[in-house]
Short mmCIF file of C-alpha atoms in Angstrom, two decimals:
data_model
loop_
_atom_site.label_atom_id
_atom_site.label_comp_id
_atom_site.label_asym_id
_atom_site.label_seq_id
_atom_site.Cartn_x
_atom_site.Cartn_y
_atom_site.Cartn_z
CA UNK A 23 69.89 93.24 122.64
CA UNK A 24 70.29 91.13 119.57
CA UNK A 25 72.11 93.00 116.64
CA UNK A 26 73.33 91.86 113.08
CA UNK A 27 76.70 91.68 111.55
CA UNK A 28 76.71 95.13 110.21
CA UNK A 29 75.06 96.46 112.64
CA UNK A 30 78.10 95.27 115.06
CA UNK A 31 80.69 95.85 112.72
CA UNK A 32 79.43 99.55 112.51
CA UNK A 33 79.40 99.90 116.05
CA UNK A 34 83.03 98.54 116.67
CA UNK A 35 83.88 101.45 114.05
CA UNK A 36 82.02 103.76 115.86
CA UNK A 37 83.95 102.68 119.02
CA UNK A 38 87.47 102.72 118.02
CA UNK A 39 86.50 106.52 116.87
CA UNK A 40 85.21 107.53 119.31
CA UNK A 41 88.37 106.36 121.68
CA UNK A 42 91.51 107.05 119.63
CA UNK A 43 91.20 110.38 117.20
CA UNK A 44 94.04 108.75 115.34
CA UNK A 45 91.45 106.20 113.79
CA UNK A 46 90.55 106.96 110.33
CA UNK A 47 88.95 105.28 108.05
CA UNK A 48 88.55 105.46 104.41
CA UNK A 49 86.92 103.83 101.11
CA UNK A 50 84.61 104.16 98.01
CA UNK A 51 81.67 105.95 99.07
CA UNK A 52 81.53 104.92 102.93
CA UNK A 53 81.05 108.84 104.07
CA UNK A 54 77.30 110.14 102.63
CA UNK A 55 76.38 106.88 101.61
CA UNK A 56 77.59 104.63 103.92
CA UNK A 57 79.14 102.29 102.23
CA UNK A 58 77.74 99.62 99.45
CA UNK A 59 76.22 97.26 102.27
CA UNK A 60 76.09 100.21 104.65
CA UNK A 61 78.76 99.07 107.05
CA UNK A 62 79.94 102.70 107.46
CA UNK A 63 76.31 104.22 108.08
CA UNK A 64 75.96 107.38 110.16
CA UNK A 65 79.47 107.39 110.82
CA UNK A 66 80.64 110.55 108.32
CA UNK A 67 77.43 112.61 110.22
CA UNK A 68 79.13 112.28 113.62
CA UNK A 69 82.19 111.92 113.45
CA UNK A 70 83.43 114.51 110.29
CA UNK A 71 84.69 114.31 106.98
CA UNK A 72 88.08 114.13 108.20
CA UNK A 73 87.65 111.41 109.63
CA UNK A 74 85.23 109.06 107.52
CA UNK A 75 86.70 110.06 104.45
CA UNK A 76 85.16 109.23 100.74
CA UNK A 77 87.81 108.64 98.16
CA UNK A 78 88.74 108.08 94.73
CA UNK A 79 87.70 104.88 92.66
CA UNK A 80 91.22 103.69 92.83
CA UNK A 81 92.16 101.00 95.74
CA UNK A 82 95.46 101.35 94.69
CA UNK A 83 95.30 105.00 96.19
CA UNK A 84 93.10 104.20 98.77
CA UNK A 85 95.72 101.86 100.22
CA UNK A 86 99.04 103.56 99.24
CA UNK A 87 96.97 107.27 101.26
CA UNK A 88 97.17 104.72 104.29
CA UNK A 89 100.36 103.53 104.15
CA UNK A 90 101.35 107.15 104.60
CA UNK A 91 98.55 107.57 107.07
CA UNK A 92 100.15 105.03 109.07
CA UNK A 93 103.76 106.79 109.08
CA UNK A 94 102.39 109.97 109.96
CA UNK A 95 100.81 107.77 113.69
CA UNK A 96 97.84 107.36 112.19
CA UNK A 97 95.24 104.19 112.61
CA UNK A 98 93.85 104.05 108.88
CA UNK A 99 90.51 101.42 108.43
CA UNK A 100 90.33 101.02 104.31
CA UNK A 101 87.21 99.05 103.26
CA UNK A 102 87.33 97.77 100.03
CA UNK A 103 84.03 97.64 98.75
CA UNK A 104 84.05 93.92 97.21
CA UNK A 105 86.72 90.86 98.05
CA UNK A 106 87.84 91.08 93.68
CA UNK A 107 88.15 94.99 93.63
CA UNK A 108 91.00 94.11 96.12
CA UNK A 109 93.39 92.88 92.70
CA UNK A 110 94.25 96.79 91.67
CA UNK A 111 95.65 97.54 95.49
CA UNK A 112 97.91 94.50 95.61
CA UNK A 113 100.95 95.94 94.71
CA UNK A 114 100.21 98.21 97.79
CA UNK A 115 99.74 95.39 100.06
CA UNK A 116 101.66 92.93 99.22
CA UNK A 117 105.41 95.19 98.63
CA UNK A 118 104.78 97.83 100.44
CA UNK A 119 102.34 97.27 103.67
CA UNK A 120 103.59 93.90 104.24
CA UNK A 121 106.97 94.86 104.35
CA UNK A 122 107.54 98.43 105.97
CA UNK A 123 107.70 97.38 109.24
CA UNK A 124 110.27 94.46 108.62
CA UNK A 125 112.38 96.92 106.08
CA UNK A 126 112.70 99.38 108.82
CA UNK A 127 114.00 97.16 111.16
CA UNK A 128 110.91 97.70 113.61
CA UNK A 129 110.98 101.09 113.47
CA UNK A 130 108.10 101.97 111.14
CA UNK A 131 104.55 100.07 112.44
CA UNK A 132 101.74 99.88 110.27
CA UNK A 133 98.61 99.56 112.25
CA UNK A 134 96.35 99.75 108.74
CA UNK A 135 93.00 97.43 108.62
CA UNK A 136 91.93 96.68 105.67
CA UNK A 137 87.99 95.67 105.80
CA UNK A 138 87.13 93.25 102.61
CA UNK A 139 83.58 91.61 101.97
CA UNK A 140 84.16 88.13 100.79
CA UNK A 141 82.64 84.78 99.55
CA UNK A 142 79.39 84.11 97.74
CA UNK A 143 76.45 83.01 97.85
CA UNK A 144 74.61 86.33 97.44
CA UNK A 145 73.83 85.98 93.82
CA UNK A 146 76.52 88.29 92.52
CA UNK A 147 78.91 87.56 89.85
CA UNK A 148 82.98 87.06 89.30
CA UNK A 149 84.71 89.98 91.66
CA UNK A 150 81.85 90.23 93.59
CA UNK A 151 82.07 86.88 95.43
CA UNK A 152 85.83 85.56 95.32
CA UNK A 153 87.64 84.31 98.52
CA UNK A 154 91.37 85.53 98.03
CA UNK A 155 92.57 85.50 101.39
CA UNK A 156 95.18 82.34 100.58
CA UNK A 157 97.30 85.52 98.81
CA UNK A 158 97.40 87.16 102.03
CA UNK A 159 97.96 84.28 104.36
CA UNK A 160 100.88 83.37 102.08
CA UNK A 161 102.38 87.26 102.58
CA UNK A 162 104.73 87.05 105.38
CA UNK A 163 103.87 90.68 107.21
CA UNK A 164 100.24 90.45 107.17
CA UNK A 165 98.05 89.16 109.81
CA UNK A 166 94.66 87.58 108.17
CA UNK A 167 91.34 87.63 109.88
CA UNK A 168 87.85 86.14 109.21
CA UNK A 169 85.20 86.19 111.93
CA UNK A 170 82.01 84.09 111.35
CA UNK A 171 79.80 85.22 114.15
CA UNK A 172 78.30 88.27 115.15
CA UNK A 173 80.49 88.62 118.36
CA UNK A 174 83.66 87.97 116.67
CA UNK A 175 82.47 90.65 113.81
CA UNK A 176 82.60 93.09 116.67
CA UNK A 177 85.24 91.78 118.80
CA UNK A 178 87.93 90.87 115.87
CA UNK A 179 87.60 94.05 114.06
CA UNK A 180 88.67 96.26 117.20
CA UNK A 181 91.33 93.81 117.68
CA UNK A 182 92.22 94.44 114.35
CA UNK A 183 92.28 97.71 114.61
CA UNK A 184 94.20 98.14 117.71
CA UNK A 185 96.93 96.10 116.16
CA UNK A 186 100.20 97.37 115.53
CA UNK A 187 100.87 95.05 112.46
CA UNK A 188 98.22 95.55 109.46
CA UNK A 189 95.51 93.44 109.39
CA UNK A 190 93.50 91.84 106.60
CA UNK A 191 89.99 91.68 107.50
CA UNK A 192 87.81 88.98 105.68
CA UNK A 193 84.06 90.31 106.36
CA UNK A 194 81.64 86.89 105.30
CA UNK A 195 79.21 89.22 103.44
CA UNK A 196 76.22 86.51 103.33
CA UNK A 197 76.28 86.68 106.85
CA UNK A 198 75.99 90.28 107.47
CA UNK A 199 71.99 89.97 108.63
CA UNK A 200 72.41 87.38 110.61
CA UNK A 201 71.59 88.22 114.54
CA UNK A 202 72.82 87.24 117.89
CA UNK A 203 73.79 89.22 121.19
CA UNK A 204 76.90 90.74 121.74
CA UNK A 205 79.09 92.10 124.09
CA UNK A 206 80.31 95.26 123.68
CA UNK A 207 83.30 95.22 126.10
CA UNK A 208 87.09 96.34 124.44
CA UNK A 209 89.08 93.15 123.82
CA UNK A 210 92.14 92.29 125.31
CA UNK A 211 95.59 90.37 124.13
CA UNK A 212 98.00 91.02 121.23
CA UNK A 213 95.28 91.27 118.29
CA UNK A 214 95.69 87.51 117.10
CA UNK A 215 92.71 85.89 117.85
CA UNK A 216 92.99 81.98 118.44
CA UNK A 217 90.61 79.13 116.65
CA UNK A 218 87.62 78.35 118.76
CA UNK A 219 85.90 74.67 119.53
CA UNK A 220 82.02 76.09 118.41
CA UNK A 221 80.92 72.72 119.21
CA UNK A 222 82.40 69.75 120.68
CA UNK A 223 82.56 66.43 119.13
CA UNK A 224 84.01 62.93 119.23
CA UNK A 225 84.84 61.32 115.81
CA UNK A 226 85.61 63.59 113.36
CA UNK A 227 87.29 67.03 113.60
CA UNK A 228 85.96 69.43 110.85
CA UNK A 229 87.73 73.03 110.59
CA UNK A 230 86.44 75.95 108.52
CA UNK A 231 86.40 79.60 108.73
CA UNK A 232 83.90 83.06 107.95
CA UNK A 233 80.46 81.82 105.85
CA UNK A 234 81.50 78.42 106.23
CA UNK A 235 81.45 77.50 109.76
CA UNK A 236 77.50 77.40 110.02
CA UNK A 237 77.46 75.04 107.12
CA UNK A 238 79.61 72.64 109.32
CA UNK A 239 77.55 73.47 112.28
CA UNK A 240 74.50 72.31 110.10
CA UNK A 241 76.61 68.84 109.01
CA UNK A 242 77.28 68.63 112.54
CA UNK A 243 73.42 68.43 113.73
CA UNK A 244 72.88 66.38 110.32
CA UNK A 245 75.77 63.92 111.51
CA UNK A 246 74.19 63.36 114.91
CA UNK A 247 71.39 62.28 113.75
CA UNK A 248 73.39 59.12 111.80
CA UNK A 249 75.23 58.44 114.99
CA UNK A 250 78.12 60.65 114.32
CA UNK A 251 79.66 63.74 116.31
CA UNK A 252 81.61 66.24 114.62
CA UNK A 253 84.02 68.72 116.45
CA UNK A 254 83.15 72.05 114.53
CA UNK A 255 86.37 74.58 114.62
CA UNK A 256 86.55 78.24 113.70
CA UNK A 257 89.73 79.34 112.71
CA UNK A 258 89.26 82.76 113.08
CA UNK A 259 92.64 84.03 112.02
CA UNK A 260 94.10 82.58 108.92
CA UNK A 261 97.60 84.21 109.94
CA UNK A 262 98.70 83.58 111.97
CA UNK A 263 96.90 80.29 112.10
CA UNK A 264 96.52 78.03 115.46
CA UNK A 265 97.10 75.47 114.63
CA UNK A 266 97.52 73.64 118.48
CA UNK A 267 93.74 73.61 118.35
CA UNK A 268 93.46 72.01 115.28
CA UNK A 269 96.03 68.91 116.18
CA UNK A 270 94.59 68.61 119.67
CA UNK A 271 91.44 68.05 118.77
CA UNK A 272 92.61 66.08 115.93
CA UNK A 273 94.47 63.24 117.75
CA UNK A 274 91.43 63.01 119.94
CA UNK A 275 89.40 62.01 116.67
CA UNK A 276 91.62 60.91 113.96
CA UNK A 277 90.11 62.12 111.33
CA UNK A 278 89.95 65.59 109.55
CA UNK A 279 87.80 67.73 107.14
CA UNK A 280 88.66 70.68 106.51
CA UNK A 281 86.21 73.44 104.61
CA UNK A 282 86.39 76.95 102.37
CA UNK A 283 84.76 78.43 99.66
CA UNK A 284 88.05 79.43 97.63
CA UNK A 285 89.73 77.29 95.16
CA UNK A 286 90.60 73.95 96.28
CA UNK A 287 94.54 74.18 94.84
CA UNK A 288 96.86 75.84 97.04
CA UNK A 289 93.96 77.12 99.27
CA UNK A 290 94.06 77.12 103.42
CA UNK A 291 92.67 73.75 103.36
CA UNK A 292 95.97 72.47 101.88
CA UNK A 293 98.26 74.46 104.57
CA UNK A 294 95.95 72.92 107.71
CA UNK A 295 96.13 69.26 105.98
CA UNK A 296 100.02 69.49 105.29
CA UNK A 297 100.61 70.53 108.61
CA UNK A 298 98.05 68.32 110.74
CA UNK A 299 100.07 65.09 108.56
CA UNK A 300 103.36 66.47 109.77
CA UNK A 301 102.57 67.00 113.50
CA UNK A 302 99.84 64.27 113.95
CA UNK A 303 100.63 61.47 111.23
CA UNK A 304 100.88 58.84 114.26
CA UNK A 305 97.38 59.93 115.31
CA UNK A 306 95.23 59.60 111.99
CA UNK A 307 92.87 57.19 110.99
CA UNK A 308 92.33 58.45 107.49
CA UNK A 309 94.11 60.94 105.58
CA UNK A 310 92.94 64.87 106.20
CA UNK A 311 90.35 65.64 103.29
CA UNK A 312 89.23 69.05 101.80
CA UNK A 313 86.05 70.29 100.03
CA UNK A 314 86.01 73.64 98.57
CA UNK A 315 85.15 75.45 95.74
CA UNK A 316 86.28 74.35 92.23
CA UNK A 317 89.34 75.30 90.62
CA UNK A 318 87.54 77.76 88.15
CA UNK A 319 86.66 81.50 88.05
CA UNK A 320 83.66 82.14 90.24
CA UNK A 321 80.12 81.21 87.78
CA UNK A 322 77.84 82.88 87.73
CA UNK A 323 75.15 83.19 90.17
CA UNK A 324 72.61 80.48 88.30
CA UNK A 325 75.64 77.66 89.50
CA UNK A 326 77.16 79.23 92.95
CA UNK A 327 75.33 76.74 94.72
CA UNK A 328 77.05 73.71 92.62
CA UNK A 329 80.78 75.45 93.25
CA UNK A 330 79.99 76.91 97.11
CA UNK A 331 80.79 73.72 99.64
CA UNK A 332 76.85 72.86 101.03
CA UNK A 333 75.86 70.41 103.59
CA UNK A 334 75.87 67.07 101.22
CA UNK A 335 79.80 67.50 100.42
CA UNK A 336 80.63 68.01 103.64
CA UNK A 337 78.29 65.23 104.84
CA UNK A 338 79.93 62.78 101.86
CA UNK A 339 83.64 63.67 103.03
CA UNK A 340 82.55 63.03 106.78
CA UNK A 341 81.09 59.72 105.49
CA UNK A 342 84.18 58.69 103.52
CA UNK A 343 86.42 59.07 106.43
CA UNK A 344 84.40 57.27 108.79
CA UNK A 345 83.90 54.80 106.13
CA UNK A 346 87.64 53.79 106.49
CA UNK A 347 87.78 54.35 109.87
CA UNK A 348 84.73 51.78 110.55
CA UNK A 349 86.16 49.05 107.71
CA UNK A 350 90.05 49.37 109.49
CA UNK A 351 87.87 48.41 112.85
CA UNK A 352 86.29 45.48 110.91
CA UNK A 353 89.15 43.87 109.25
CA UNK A 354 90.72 44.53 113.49
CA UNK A 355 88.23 42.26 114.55
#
């Protein structure tokens, strides 16, 4: 049966409750009301208070209660309610729940998931539709997910949650309705899931993660029909990142794009170029290029379709690489 986003998300919830009592989760009104997009829904009536617990306006609390959640052998699930209320529980997350279980020498795990919405293109404003996770990936300590389908929604998040390390869970909210079938069996392996070929591709090698894979997977139909075929690649975990897929599929093509929605400096985007130069410089035909969103504060929702990467800059960095590549053939011959 076909399902959304939320509607998976809430049932991989609903699973990791039902089979480990030590899973608790917590946030800004996800108990009665079920959360601001309703992730949490029905969860508080079955399952108890206790256990689906509404807190405090203060993410700062909300992580710091499961930091000591997690020392006690509990499984703590925080959602923060939007990707910029995440700022006033850094401290938490990046001193504290990054570092506990390195401090103690391995003694003290910290199996906390903590659920953010993230990205625009919703029509909301600054706070609302911000893509921080370059913050997180940069926090040694912290593993960094961002699913873009409806499987991985489902799959990823009890991965996540099974995980001994915490987890930073990158939920792409404009993607919550969208529908596909799942499968509802409990996922296997050490919680890291690995970048995945979504569809295969011969000249260019284009990498992106959460909301922006289906934009690629749109260049990539637009790009066959000019002749071209585009290797579309889901990271799927920001950290740690696999990058083996990336290069492998790279020095079959030569040429890279890689996308996000989040500020162009210092973003993901410059991590996967750097690194793709130093293990495949002998291999590229054109030097790796990004497009993301601008260096400025998110606009507001009138302009989010200028600053969000669409299908005609990811179509005019496709064409600029094959430009070179087809004018190196030329002056070859």
């Amino acid at each position: 049966m076909a399902t959304t986003m939320l509607k998976a998300l809430n049932q991989s919830l609903r699973d990791a409750l039902s089979e480990d009592e030590k899973v608790i989760l917590l946030g800004e009104d996800i108990g009665t009301l079920g959360g601001v997009f309703r992730v949490t829904d029905g969860l508080k009536g079955e399952f108890g208070e206790h256990r689906v617990v509404d807190t405090p306006l203060a993410e700062s609390g909300i992580v710091g209660s499961a930091i000591g959640l997690a020392y006690r052998g509990y499984r703590p699930v925080v959602e923060i309610q939007f990707d910029g209320f995440t700022y006033p529980a850094f401290d938490q997350l990046v001193s504290q729940l990054a570092k506990l279980h390195y401090r103690s020498r391995g003694r003290v795990k910290m199996p906390v998931t903590v659920r953010i919405p993230y990205g625009g293109g919703i029509g909301s404003p600054e706070h609302h539709s911000e893509s921080p996770e370059a913050y997180f990936a940069h926090t040694a300590g912290l593993r960094v997910f961002a699913p873009s389908s409806v499987q991985d929604a489902y799959t990823m998040l009890r991965q996540a949650i099974d995980c001994d390390d915490p987890v930073i869970f990158f939920e792409p909210k404009r993607r919550y309705h969208e529908k596909a079938e799942i499968d509802l069996s409990t996922p296997q392996g050490d919680g890291s899931p690995k970048a995945q070929i979504v569809r295969e591709g011969e000249d260019v090698t284009v990498v992106g993660y959460g909301p922006t894979t289906y934009t690629l997977l749109e260049a990539a139909q637009a790009a066959e029909d000019e002749g071209i075929s585009l290797e579309v690649i889901d990271l799927r975990s920001l950290d740690p990142l696999d990058i083996d897929t990336v290069a492998a599929s790279v020095k079959h093509t030569g040429k890279l794009v890689v996308v996000h929605e989040a500020s162009r400096t210092s973003g993901l985007g410059a991590e996967i170029c750097a690194q793709i130069t130093e293990s495949c410089f002998d291999y590229l035909e054109h030097a790796p290029l990004r497009v993301s969103g601008f260096d400025v504060p998110y606009p507001p929702s009138r302009l989010e379709s200028h600053h969000l990467p669409d299908l005609d800059r990811v179509m005019h960095a496709v064409d600029t690489v094959m430009r070179h590549h087809e004018a190196t053939e030329g002056a070859a011959k």
